[in-house]
Amino acid sequence: MSEYRAPLRDMRFVMEELCGLEQISQLPGCEDATPDVVQAILEEGGKFATEVLSPLNRVGDQEGCRWEDGRVITPSGWKTAYQQFREAGWTAVACDPEYGGQGLPKLVSTAVMELWKSANMAFSLCPMLTQGAIEALMLCGTDRQKQLYLPKMVSGEWTGTMNLTEPQAGSDLSAVRTRAEPIGDGRFKLFGQKIFITYGEHEMSDNIVHLVLARLPDAPEGVKGISLFVVPKYLVNEDGSLGARNDVRCVSIEHKLGIHASPTCVLAFGDQGGAIGELVGEPNKGLQYMFIMMNEARFAVGMEGLALSERAYQQALAYAQERIQGFEVGQKSGERVPIIKHPDVRRMLLRIKAHTEAMRAMNYHVAAAFDLARHHPDEKVRQRSQAYVELMIPVVKGWCTERAVEMTSLNIQVHGGMGFVEETGAAQHFRDARITPIYEGTTAIQANDLIGRKIARNGGMVAQGLAQEMEKTVVELRATGDAALGRIATRLEAGIAALRKGVEFIVANYQSNPKSAHASSVPLLELFGIVCGGWHMARAALVAHQRLSQGDTADPRFYQGKRDTARFYADHILPHATALAETVVDGAEVTVAFTDEAFALGM
């Protein structure tokens, strides 16, 4: 089984030549993120990912976590690795310097995040959720709560969770029943049960800070009656020291298809008199606050799609280069060749490579927009960037995770029968990937968010504005006079037209024919991802063309590879956009009209 190697060359290309790292480093508050500093960070992160986290990935999958009388024990090496991770300062990369963070831009922390998720996805989930909890407390917590919790969370001494789902509620948060009863001094006792709580219990940190959705006694029904509470595993004294064990217990962990080393916990609050918590922000606005964590988590899960695809590509490539089988096509004798010589294996490798590079460029571009939205001095730029981020979050989460399932499956296919054998490691990536289109909101939930809040609400204005930006790239491609880039331009232009067609259908039908709009939502999300990915691949091809034409590169093979991979994407992936637009516009009718009884016909 091959170990992970950090793709630093491609990461730096995307950051520096597609996402404007140098310009980001000139924004107020981002001045420390110079290209030299970032390169050093990535190199050190790559070493940690390769030498510490990657070797534990297989260990974690085989051992999994153990539940013993309320305690969760992580796999061998996990606690030591987390201690090294924390002491090296990796928990603080994206955090506010006021609380001990490094304050690096989102573009940089996103690249660092990719390293952890590719090397060991199950491990990466713990700091990911802690970061979401930090963001929520930063924006909604009181000054006292920030001073009490954030320094220890930023340092990694304490970890964080988000507690939404309950057995009867699932994704329907309006059905949340956990209750919070006031006991004075701004404190509450919580009673209820939460399920699917990632890293809800473990032994790696001194405390676990749970952010919990619950209802106050006088709360209105539905989502408008949900409040957010901070409920630590150990109560925290006013001087920051740890007090008594709180009344929150892990009563079991789930036995899952993948991510075995990430404990998915059932937490019981208040079985022994009430779990003590404090209100975060205003009453009955908990869902609004929790979406701060959710958006952070959804972007991070989209990064898991990228990360697992990168891992799948590296593994498939290594196997294809080493596995000797058969003669080259057209030859009936001679030496047998590595399977990378066979045309369909090459097609599969290129499909994984092209999707992975498209995801990286798209996701890093969204991360750069995060930075512009937070730090740019021009309010119009901030607003425009924020609108773009909000539009793209469901695409990043939904499209990248669905593609990861496909890419990790292709990795198994490249391996042939050996891919179905656990010892090769290919199956683990496929199993790990399968959760990503489900948690933090299924693909349908992302698609419904895309068509409702992000497209229909503003009449498709932001999406159509993005299409206009893409069309500028088409003009630039044709202006080069290069035949291959002209071909990419034609494919991209058709994809943009398909995207416009899909957006117009949603805008026209969302209010008047909502069932049809929702029946088309996932195909539209896939269409959106394909075209956005194609746009960034085309941008990469343009940069590569400029570098090669100027003759100022010491790495011509890298840039030629960029051109060729972009052409593969244009020829093999972008054409699906046109068909998907037809599905969006014409495919909803039969989905809605199909009778419930007809589903069971023939049984």
Coordinates of C-alpha atoms in Angstrom, one line a residue:
M1 CA 0.0 0.0 0.0
S2 CA 1.5 3.3 -1.0
E3 CA 1.9 6.1 1.5
Y4 CA 0.7 9.7 0.9
R5 CA 3.0 12.2 -0.7
A6 CA 1.9 15.9 -0.4
P7 CA 1.3 17.3 -4.0
L8 CA 3.1 20.6 -3.0
R9 CA 3.9 21.6 -6.6
D10 CA 0.3 21.6 -7.7
M11 CA -0.9 23.2 -4.5
R12 CA 1.5 26.0 -4.9
F13 CA 0.6 26.4 -8.6
V14 CA -3.1 26.8 -7.6
M15 CA -2.4 29.2 -4.7
E16 CA 0.1 31.4 -6.5
E17 CA -1.0 31.3 -10.1
L18 CA -4.7 30.8 -10.0
C19 CA -5.8 32.2 -6.6
G20 CA -3.5 35.2 -6.2
L21 CA -1.7 34.3 -3.0
E22 CA 0.6 37.4 -3.4
Q23 CA -2.5 39.6 -3.6
I24 CA -4.1 37.9 -0.6
S25 CA -0.9 38.4 1.4
Q26 CA -1.3 42.2 0.9
L27 CA -4.7 42.3 2.5
P28 CA -4.9 43.9 6.0
G29 CA -4.3 41.1 8.5
C30 CA -2.8 38.7 6.0
E31 CA 0.7 40.3 5.6
D32 CA 2.6 37.4 7.1
A33 CA 1.4 35.0 4.4
T34 CA 4.1 35.7 1.9
P35 CA 4.8 33.0 -0.7
D36 CA 8.1 32.1 1.0
V37 CA 6.4 31.7 4.4
V38 CA 3.6 29.7 2.9
Q39 CA 6.0 27.4 1.1
A40 CA 7.8 26.7 4.4
I41 CA 4.5 26.0 6.1
L42 CA 3.4 23.6 3.4
E43 CA 6.7 21.8 3.4
E44 CA 6.5 21.2 7.1
G45 CA 2.9 20.2 6.9
G46 CA 3.7 17.8 4.1
K47 CA 6.3 16.2 6.3
F48 CA 4.0 15.8 9.2
A49 CA 1.2 14.4 7.0
T50 CA 3.5 11.9 5.3
E51 CA 5.6 10.8 8.3
V52 CA 3.1 10.9 11.2
L53 CA -0.5 10.9 9.9
S54 CA -0.4 8.7 6.8
P55 CA 1.2 5.7 8.5
L56 CA -1.6 5.8 11.1
N57 CA -4.4 5.8 8.5
R58 CA -4.4 2.0 8.0
V59 CA -3.9 1.4 11.7
G60 CA -7.0 3.5 12.5
D61 CA -9.0 1.7 9.9
Q62 CA -8.1 -1.8 11.2
E63 CA -8.3 -1.0 14.9
G64 CA -11.1 1.5 15.0
C65 CA -12.2 3.1 18.3
R66 CA -13.4 1.2 21.4
W67 CA -16.2 2.1 23.8
E68 CA -15.6 0.9 27.4
D69 CA -18.2 2.0 30.0
G70 CA -18.6 5.5 28.7
R71 CA -15.0 5.9 27.7
V72 CA -13.8 6.0 24.0
I73 CA -10.3 4.7 23.3
T74 CA -8.8 5.8 20.0
P75 CA -6.5 3.5 18.0
S76 CA -2.8 3.0 18.7
G77 CA -0.7 6.1 18.1
W78 CA -3.7 8.4 17.9
K79 CA -3.2 10.2 21.2
T80 CA 0.6 10.7 20.6
A81 CA 0.0 12.0 17.1
Y82 CA -2.6 14.5 18.3
Q83 CA -0.1 15.7 21.0
Q84 CA 2.5 16.2 18.3
F85 CA -0.1 17.9 16.1
R86 CA -1.0 20.3 18.9
E87 CA 2.5 21.0 20.0
A88 CA 3.5 21.9 16.5
G89 CA 0.9 24.6 16.4
W90 CA -1.3 23.1 13.6
T91 CA -4.5 23.6 15.6
A92 CA -3.9 27.3 15.6
V93 CA -3.2 28.0 11.9
A94 CA -6.5 29.6 11.0
C95 CA -7.4 31.1 14.4
D96 CA -7.4 34.7 15.7
P97 CA -4.0 35.8 17.2
E98 CA -5.9 37.4 20.1
Y99 CA -6.5 33.9 21.4
G100 CA -3.2 32.3 20.4
G101 CA -3.9 31.7 16.8
Q102 CA -1.6 32.3 13.8
G103 CA -4.2 34.3 11.9
L104 CA -3.2 32.9 8.5
P105 CA -5.5 33.4 5.5
K106 CA -8.2 30.9 4.6
L107 CA -6.4 30.1 1.4
V108 CA -3.4 28.9 3.4
S109 CA -5.3 27.1 6.1
T110 CA -7.3 25.3 3.3
A111 CA -4.2 24.0 1.7
V112 CA -2.9 22.8 5.1
M113 CA -6.3 21.2 5.7
E114 CA -6.0 19.2 2.5
L115 CA -2.7 17.7 3.8
W116 CA -4.4 16.3 6.9
K117 CA -7.5 15.0 5.1
S118 CA -5.5 13.2 2.4
A119 CA -3.1 11.7 4.9
N120 CA -5.6 10.6 7.4
M121 CA -9.2 11.7 7.0
A122 CA -10.4 10.1 10.3
F123 CA -7.8 12.0 12.3
S124 CA -8.6 15.3 10.5
L125 CA -12.2 15.3 11.7
C126 CA -11.3 16.2 15.3
P127 CA -9.5 19.5 14.5
M128 CA -12.1 20.2 11.8
L129 CA -15.0 20.3 14.2
T130 CA -13.0 22.2 16.8
Q131 CA -12.4 24.9 14.2
G132 CA -16.1 25.1 13.6
A133 CA -16.9 25.5 17.3
I134 CA -14.2 28.1 17.6
E135 CA -15.8 30.1 14.7
A136 CA -19.2 29.9 16.4
L137 CA -17.9 31.1 19.7
M138 CA -15.9 33.9 18.1
L139 CA -18.9 35.3 16.4
C140 CA -21.7 34.6 18.9
G141 CA -20.1 34.0 22.3
T142 CA -19.8 36.5 25.1
D143 CA -16.5 38.1 26.0
R144 CA -16.4 35.9 29.0
Q145 CA -17.1 32.7 27.0
K146 CA -14.4 33.6 24.5
Q147 CA -11.8 34.2 27.2
L148 CA -12.8 31.0 29.0
Y149 CA -12.9 28.6 26.1
L150 CA -11.0 29.9 23.0
P151 CA -7.4 30.0 24.2
K152 CA -7.5 26.3 25.1
M153 CA -9.4 25.3 22.0
V154 CA -7.1 27.3 19.7
S155 CA -4.1 25.6 21.4
G156 CA -5.7 22.2 20.9
E157 CA -5.7 21.4 24.6
W158 CA -9.5 21.3 24.4
T159 CA -11.5 20.1 21.3
G160 CA -15.0 21.0 20.2
T161 CA -18.1 19.3 18.8
M162 CA -21.4 20.3 17.2
N163 CA -24.5 18.6 18.5
L164 CA -27.5 18.8 16.3
T165 CA -29.1 15.5 15.4
E166 CA -31.4 13.4 17.6
P167 CA -32.8 9.9 17.0
Q168 CA -36.3 11.2 16.0
A169 CA -35.1 14.3 14.1
G170 CA -32.4 13.3 11.6
S171 CA -31.9 16.3 9.3
D172 CA -35.2 17.8 10.4
L173 CA -33.9 20.1 13.1
S174 CA -37.4 21.4 13.8
A175 CA -38.0 18.1 15.6
V176 CA -35.2 18.7 18.2
R177 CA -36.4 17.8 21.7
T178 CA -33.4 18.3 23.9
R179 CA -34.5 20.8 26.6
A180 CA -32.7 23.4 28.6
E181 CA -34.1 24.5 32.0
P182 CA -32.8 27.7 33.6
I183 CA -31.2 27.3 37.0
G184 CA -30.0 30.9 37.6
D185 CA -26.8 32.9 37.1
G186 CA -27.2 32.5 33.3
R187 CA -26.8 28.7 33.5
F188 CA -29.1 25.9 32.4
K189 CA -29.5 22.2 32.8
L190 CA -29.8 20.2 29.6
F191 CA -31.7 17.0 29.1
G192 CA -31.8 14.9 26.0
Q193 CA -29.9 12.7 23.6
K194 CA -27.8 13.5 20.5
I195 CA -26.6 11.1 17.9
F196 CA -23.8 11.1 15.2
I197 CA -21.5 13.3 17.3
T198 CA -18.1 13.1 15.8
Y199 CA -15.4 12.9 18.4
G200 CA -18.1 13.4 21.0
E201 CA -15.9 11.5 23.4
H202 CA -12.2 10.6 23.3
E203 CA -9.0 10.7 25.4
M204 CA -6.8 12.9 23.2
S205 CA -7.7 16.3 24.9
D206 CA -8.2 17.5 28.4
N207 CA -11.7 18.7 27.8
I208 CA -14.4 18.6 25.1
V209 CA -16.5 21.7 24.4
H210 CA -19.9 20.6 23.1
L211 CA -22.1 23.2 21.3
V212 CA -25.6 21.9 21.7
L213 CA -29.0 22.8 20.1
A214 CA -31.8 22.7 22.7
R215 CA -35.1 24.3 23.5
L216 CA -35.9 26.7 26.3
P217 CA -39.2 26.1 28.3
D218 CA -41.0 29.0 26.5
A219 CA -39.5 28.3 23.1
P220 CA -41.9 28.5 20.1
E221 CA -42.3 25.3 18.0
G222 CA -40.1 24.5 15.0
V223 CA -36.7 25.8 14.0
K224 CA -37.5 29.3 15.5
G225 CA -37.5 27.8 19.0
I226 CA -34.0 26.4 19.0
S227 CA -31.2 27.9 21.1
L228 CA -27.5 27.2 21.2
F229 CA -25.6 26.2 24.4
V230 CA -22.0 25.5 25.3
V231 CA -21.8 22.4 27.4
P232 CA -18.2 21.3 28.4
K233 CA -17.3 17.7 29.3
Y234 CA -15.7 19.1 32.4
L235 CA -17.0 22.2 34.0
V236 CA -14.7 25.2 33.7
N237 CA -13.9 27.4 36.7
E238 CA -13.7 31.2 36.3
D239 CA -9.9 31.0 36.4
G240 CA -9.9 28.6 33.4
S241 CA -9.1 25.5 35.4
L242 CA -11.2 22.3 35.1
G243 CA -13.9 21.5 37.6
A244 CA -16.2 18.6 38.1
R245 CA -17.3 16.1 35.4
N246 CA -20.4 17.4 33.7
D247 CA -23.5 15.2 33.2
V248 CA -22.9 14.4 29.6
R249 CA -21.9 10.8 28.8
C250 CA -21.2 8.7 25.7
V251 CA -23.6 5.8 25.8
S252 CA -22.3 4.1 22.6
I253 CA -20.4 4.6 19.4
E254 CA -21.5 3.6 15.9
H255 CA -20.0 0.7 13.9
K256 CA -19.6 2.3 10.5
L257 CA -18.7 1.4 6.9
G258 CA -15.7 3.7 7.0
I259 CA -13.7 6.3 9.1
H260 CA -13.4 3.7 11.7
A261 CA -10.9 5.7 13.8
S262 CA -13.3 8.7 14.1
P263 CA -15.6 7.9 17.0
T264 CA -19.3 8.7 16.1
C265 CA -20.9 9.0 19.5
V266 CA -24.4 8.8 21.0
L267 CA -24.3 11.4 23.8
A268 CA -26.8 11.5 26.7
F269 CA -27.3 14.8 28.5
G270 CA -28.8 15.0 32.0
D271 CA -29.2 11.3 32.9
Q272 CA -27.8 12.1 36.4
G273 CA -29.5 15.4 37.2
G274 CA -28.8 17.7 34.2
A275 CA -25.8 18.8 32.1
I276 CA -24.7 22.3 33.0
G277 CA -24.5 24.7 30.1
E278 CA -24.6 28.4 29.1
L279 CA -26.6 30.1 26.4
V280 CA -24.6 31.2 23.4
G281 CA -25.9 34.4 21.9
E282 CA -29.6 35.2 22.0
P283 CA -32.4 32.8 22.8
N284 CA -34.1 31.0 19.9
K285 CA -31.4 31.9 17.4
G286 CA -29.4 28.7 17.8
L287 CA -30.0 27.4 14.3
Q288 CA -28.7 30.6 12.9
Y289 CA -25.6 30.4 15.0
M290 CA -25.1 26.7 14.3
F291 CA -25.0 27.4 10.6
I292 CA -21.7 29.2 11.2
M293 CA -20.3 25.9 12.2
M294 CA -22.2 24.1 9.4
N295 CA -20.8 26.3 6.7
E296 CA -17.3 25.8 8.0
A297 CA -17.9 22.1 8.2
R298 CA -19.5 21.9 4.8
F299 CA -16.5 23.5 3.1
A300 CA -14.2 21.2 5.1
V301 CA -16.2 18.1 3.9
G302 CA -15.9 19.3 0.3
M303 CA -12.2 19.4 1.0
E304 CA -12.4 15.8 2.1
G305 CA -13.8 15.0 -1.4
L306 CA -10.7 16.6 -2.9
A307 CA -8.3 15.0 -0.4
L308 CA -9.6 11.4 -0.9
S309 CA -9.5 11.9 -4.7
E310 CA -5.9 12.9 -4.4
R311 CA -5.1 9.9 -2.3
A312 CA -7.0 7.6 -4.7
Y313 CA -5.0 9.1 -7.6
Q314 CA -1.7 8.6 -6.0
Q315 CA -2.5 5.0 -5.1
A316 CA -3.9 4.2 -8.6
L317 CA -1.0 5.7 -10.3
A318 CA 1.6 3.8 -8.2
Y319 CA -0.2 0.5 -8.8
A320 CA -0.6 1.2 -12.6
Q321 CA 3.1 1.9 -12.9
E322 CA 4.1 -1.3 -11.0
R323 CA 1.6 -3.9 -12.1
I324 CA 2.9 -5.8 -15.1
Q325 CA 0.1 -7.4 -17.2
G326 CA -0.4 -8.1 -20.9
F327 CA 1.1 -6.6 -24.0
E328 CA 0.5 -3.2 -25.4
V329 CA -2.5 -2.8 -27.6
G330 CA -1.6 -3.9 -31.1
Q331 CA 1.2 -6.2 -29.9
K332 CA 0.9 -10.0 -29.6
S333 CA 4.3 -10.7 -28.3
G334 CA 7.4 -9.2 -26.7
E335 CA 7.7 -7.9 -23.1
R336 CA 4.6 -7.6 -20.9
V337 CA 4.0 -4.0 -19.9
P338 CA 2.8 -2.0 -16.8
I339 CA -0.9 -1.6 -17.0
I340 CA -0.4 2.2 -17.3
K341 CA 0.3 1.5 -21.0
H342 CA -3.3 0.2 -21.5
P343 CA -5.6 2.9 -23.0
D344 CA -8.5 2.4 -20.6
V345 CA -6.3 2.5 -17.5
R346 CA -4.9 5.8 -18.8
R347 CA -8.4 7.1 -19.2
M348 CA -9.3 6.2 -15.7
L349 CA -6.1 7.7 -14.3
L350 CA -6.7 10.9 -16.2
R351 CA -10.3 11.0 -15.1
I352 CA -9.2 10.9 -11.4
K353 CA -6.3 13.4 -12.1
A354 CA -8.5 15.9 -13.9
H355 CA -11.3 15.8 -11.3
T356 CA -8.8 16.2 -8.5
E357 CA -7.1 19.2 -10.1
A358 CA -10.4 20.8 -10.9
M359 CA -11.6 20.3 -7.3
R360 CA -8.4 21.8 -5.9
A361 CA -8.6 24.9 -8.1
M362 CA -12.3 25.4 -7.3
N363 CA -12.0 25.0 -3.6
Y364 CA -8.9 27.1 -3.2
H365 CA -10.6 29.8 -5.3
V366 CA -13.5 29.8 -2.9
A367 CA -11.1 30.0 0.1
A368 CA -9.4 33.0 -1.5
A369 CA -12.8 34.6 -1.8
F370 CA -13.3 34.0 1.9
D371 CA -10.2 36.1 2.5
L372 CA -11.4 38.9 0.2
A373 CA -14.8 38.9 2.0
R374 CA -13.2 39.2 5.4
H375 CA -10.2 41.5 4.7
H376 CA -10.5 43.5 1.6
P377 CA -10.8 47.3 2.3
D378 CA -13.4 47.9 -0.4
E379 CA -16.9 47.0 0.9
K380 CA -18.2 46.2 -2.6
V381 CA -15.4 43.6 -3.1
R382 CA -16.2 42.2 0.3
Q383 CA -19.9 41.9 -0.5
R384 CA -19.3 40.4 -4.0
S385 CA -16.8 37.9 -2.6
Q386 CA -19.2 36.9 0.2
A387 CA -22.0 36.3 -2.3
Y388 CA -19.7 34.1 -4.3
V389 CA -18.6 32.1 -1.3
E390 CA -22.2 31.5 -0.3
L391 CA -23.2 30.4 -3.8
M392 CA -20.3 28.0 -4.0
I393 CA -20.4 26.3 -0.5
P394 CA -23.1 23.8 -1.5
V395 CA -21.3 23.1 -4.8
V396 CA -18.0 22.5 -3.0
K397 CA -19.6 20.2 -0.5
G398 CA -22.0 18.4 -2.8
W399 CA -20.0 18.0 -6.1
C400 CA -16.7 17.2 -4.5
T401 CA -18.0 14.5 -2.3
E402 CA -20.0 12.8 -5.0
R403 CA -16.9 12.9 -7.2
A404 CA -14.8 11.4 -4.4
V405 CA -17.1 8.3 -4.3
E406 CA -16.5 7.9 -8.0
M407 CA -12.8 8.6 -7.9
T408 CA -12.1 6.2 -5.1
S409 CA -14.2 3.6 -6.9
L410 CA -12.1 4.1 -10.0
N411 CA -9.0 3.6 -7.9
I412 CA -10.4 0.1 -7.0
Q413 CA -11.1 -0.5 -10.7
V414 CA -7.5 0.4 -11.7
H415 CA -6.4 -2.2 -9.1
G416 CA -8.7 -4.8 -10.5
G417 CA -9.3 -7.7 -8.2
M418 CA -6.6 -6.5 -5.9
G419 CA -8.6 -3.4 -5.3
F420 CA -11.3 -5.5 -3.7
V421 CA -8.8 -6.9 -1.2
E422 CA -8.4 -4.9 1.9
E423 CA -4.6 -5.2 2.2
T424 CA -4.1 -2.9 -0.8
G425 CA -5.8 0.0 1.0
A426 CA -7.9 1.0 -2.0
A427 CA -11.1 -0.2 -0.4
Q428 CA -10.5 2.0 2.7
H429 CA -10.6 5.2 0.7
F430 CA -13.8 4.1 -1.0
R431 CA -15.4 3.3 2.3
D432 CA -14.2 6.5 3.9
A433 CA -15.4 8.5 1.0
R434 CA -19.0 7.1 1.1
I435 CA -19.9 9.2 4.2
T436 CA -18.9 12.5 2.7
P437 CA -22.1 13.0 0.5
I438 CA -24.2 12.3 3.6
Y439 CA -22.9 14.0 6.7
E440 CA -23.1 17.8 7.3
G441 CA -26.1 17.8 5.0
T442 CA -26.8 15.3 2.2
T443 CA -26.2 16.1 -1.5
A444 CA -30.0 16.8 -1.8
I445 CA -29.8 19.2 1.2
Q446 CA -26.9 21.0 -0.5
A447 CA -28.8 21.1 -3.8
N448 CA -31.9 22.5 -2.1
D449 CA -29.8 25.2 -0.5
L450 CA -28.2 26.0 -3.9
I451 CA -31.5 26.4 -5.8
G452 CA -33.4 28.1 -3.0
R453 CA -31.2 30.4 -0.9
K454 CA -28.4 30.8 -3.5
I455 CA -30.2 31.1 -6.8
A456 CA -34.0 31.6 -6.6
R457 CA -33.8 34.1 -3.7
N458 CA -31.8 36.6 -5.8
G459 CA -33.3 35.7 -9.2
G460 CA -30.2 33.9 -10.2
M461 CA -28.2 37.1 -10.2
V462 CA -25.1 35.8 -8.5
A463 CA -25.0 32.6 -10.6
Q464 CA -25.4 34.6 -13.8
G465 CA -22.7 37.0 -12.7
L466 CA -20.4 34.0 -12.3
A467 CA -21.3 32.8 -15.8
Q468 CA -20.2 36.2 -17.1
E469 CA -16.8 35.8 -15.4
M470 CA -16.4 32.4 -17.0
E471 CA -17.2 33.8 -20.4
K472 CA -14.3 36.2 -20.1
T473 CA -12.0 33.1 -19.9
V474 CA -13.6 31.8 -23.1
V475 CA -12.6 35.1 -24.8
E476 CA -9.0 34.9 -23.4
L477 CA -8.6 31.3 -24.6
R478 CA -9.6 32.1 -28.1
A479 CA -7.4 35.2 -28.1
T480 CA -4.3 33.0 -27.8
G481 CA -4.8 31.6 -31.3
D482 CA -3.8 28.2 -29.9
A483 CA -5.9 25.3 -31.4
A484 CA -6.0 23.2 -28.3
L485 CA -7.0 26.2 -26.1
G486 CA -9.6 27.0 -28.7
R487 CA -11.1 23.5 -28.4
I488 CA -11.2 24.0 -24.6
A489 CA -13.0 27.4 -25.2
T490 CA -15.7 25.7 -27.3
R491 CA -16.4 23.1 -24.7
L492 CA -16.4 25.6 -21.9
E493 CA -18.7 27.9 -23.8
A494 CA -21.2 25.1 -24.3
G495 CA -20.9 24.3 -20.6
I496 CA -21.6 27.9 -19.6
A497 CA -24.7 28.0 -21.9
A498 CA -25.9 24.8 -20.2
L499 CA -25.4 26.3 -16.8
R500 CA -27.4 29.4 -17.7
K501 CA -30.2 27.2 -19.0
G502 CA -30.4 25.3 -15.8
V503 CA -30.3 28.4 -13.6
E504 CA -33.1 30.0 -15.7
F505 CA -35.2 26.9 -15.3
I506 CA -34.8 27.1 -11.5
V507 CA -35.6 30.8 -11.3
A508 CA -38.7 30.3 -13.5
N509 CA -40.1 27.3 -11.6
Y510 CA -39.0 27.6 -8.0
Q511 CA -42.1 29.5 -6.8
S512 CA -44.6 28.3 -9.3
N513 CA -43.6 24.7 -9.6
P514 CA -41.5 23.9 -6.5
K515 CA -41.6 20.1 -6.8
S516 CA -40.1 20.3 -10.3
A517 CA -37.4 22.7 -9.2
H518 CA -36.4 20.4 -6.3
A519 CA -36.5 17.3 -8.6
S520 CA -33.9 19.0 -10.7
S521 CA -31.8 20.3 -7.9
V522 CA -29.1 17.6 -7.7
P523 CA -28.6 17.5 -11.5
L524 CA -28.2 21.2 -11.4
L525 CA -25.6 21.0 -8.6
E526 CA -23.7 18.4 -10.6
L527 CA -23.9 20.7 -13.7
F528 CA -22.7 23.6 -11.6
G529 CA -19.7 21.6 -10.4
I530 CA -18.7 20.3 -13.8
V531 CA -18.8 23.8 -15.3
C532 CA -17.0 25.5 -12.4
G533 CA -14.4 22.8 -12.5
G534 CA -14.0 23.2 -16.3
W535 CA -13.6 27.0 -15.8
H536 CA -10.7 26.6 -13.4
M537 CA -9.1 23.9 -15.6
A538 CA -9.3 26.3 -18.5
R539 CA -7.7 29.1 -16.4
A540 CA -4.9 26.7 -15.5
A541 CA -4.4 25.9 -19.2
L542 CA -4.2 29.6 -19.9
V543 CA -1.5 30.2 -17.3
A544 CA 0.4 27.1 -18.6
H545 CA 0.2 28.4 -22.2
Q546 CA 1.6 31.8 -21.1
R547 CA 4.5 30.2 -19.2
L548 CA 5.4 27.9 -22.0
S549 CA 5.1 30.6 -24.7
Q550 CA 7.4 32.9 -22.7
G551 CA 9.9 30.2 -22.2
D552 CA 10.5 31.4 -18.6
T553 CA 9.8 28.2 -16.8
A554 CA 12.2 25.7 -15.5
D555 CA 9.4 23.1 -15.3
P556 CA 8.0 22.8 -18.8
R557 CA 6.7 19.3 -18.3
F558 CA 4.5 20.4 -15.4
Y559 CA 2.9 23.2 -17.5
Q560 CA 2.5 20.9 -20.5
G561 CA 0.8 18.5 -18.2
K562 CA -1.6 21.2 -17.1
R563 CA -2.6 21.9 -20.7
D564 CA -3.1 18.3 -21.4
T565 CA -5.1 17.6 -18.3
A566 CA -7.3 20.6 -19.0
R567 CA -7.9 19.3 -22.5
F568 CA -8.9 15.9 -21.1
Y569 CA -11.4 17.6 -18.8
A570 CA -12.8 19.6 -21.7
D571 CA -13.2 16.5 -23.9
H572 CA -14.3 13.9 -21.4
I573 CA -16.1 15.8 -18.6
L574 CA -17.4 19.1 -19.8
P575 CA -19.7 17.6 -22.5
H576 CA -21.8 16.1 -19.7
A577 CA -22.9 19.6 -18.8
T578 CA -25.1 19.8 -21.9
A579 CA -26.9 16.6 -21.1
L580 CA -27.4 17.6 -17.5
A581 CA -29.1 20.8 -18.6
E582 CA -31.6 18.7 -20.5
T583 CA -32.1 16.6 -17.4
V584 CA -32.7 19.7 -15.3
V585 CA -35.2 21.2 -17.8
D586 CA -37.0 18.1 -19.0
G587 CA -36.4 15.4 -16.4
A588 CA -38.4 16.8 -13.5
E589 CA -41.8 16.1 -14.9
V590 CA -41.6 12.3 -14.8
T591 CA -40.0 12.3 -11.4
V592 CA -42.8 14.3 -9.9
A593 CA -45.6 12.5 -11.8
F594 CA -44.4 8.9 -11.1
T595 CA -47.0 7.4 -8.7
D596 CA -46.1 5.9 -5.4
E597 CA -47.8 2.7 -6.4
A598 CA -45.7 2.4 -9.5
F599 CA -42.5 2.1 -7.5
A600 CA -43.6 -1.3 -6.3
L601 CA -44.8 -2.7 -9.6
G602 CA -43.2 -5.9 -10.6
M603 CA -42.4 -7.1 -7.1

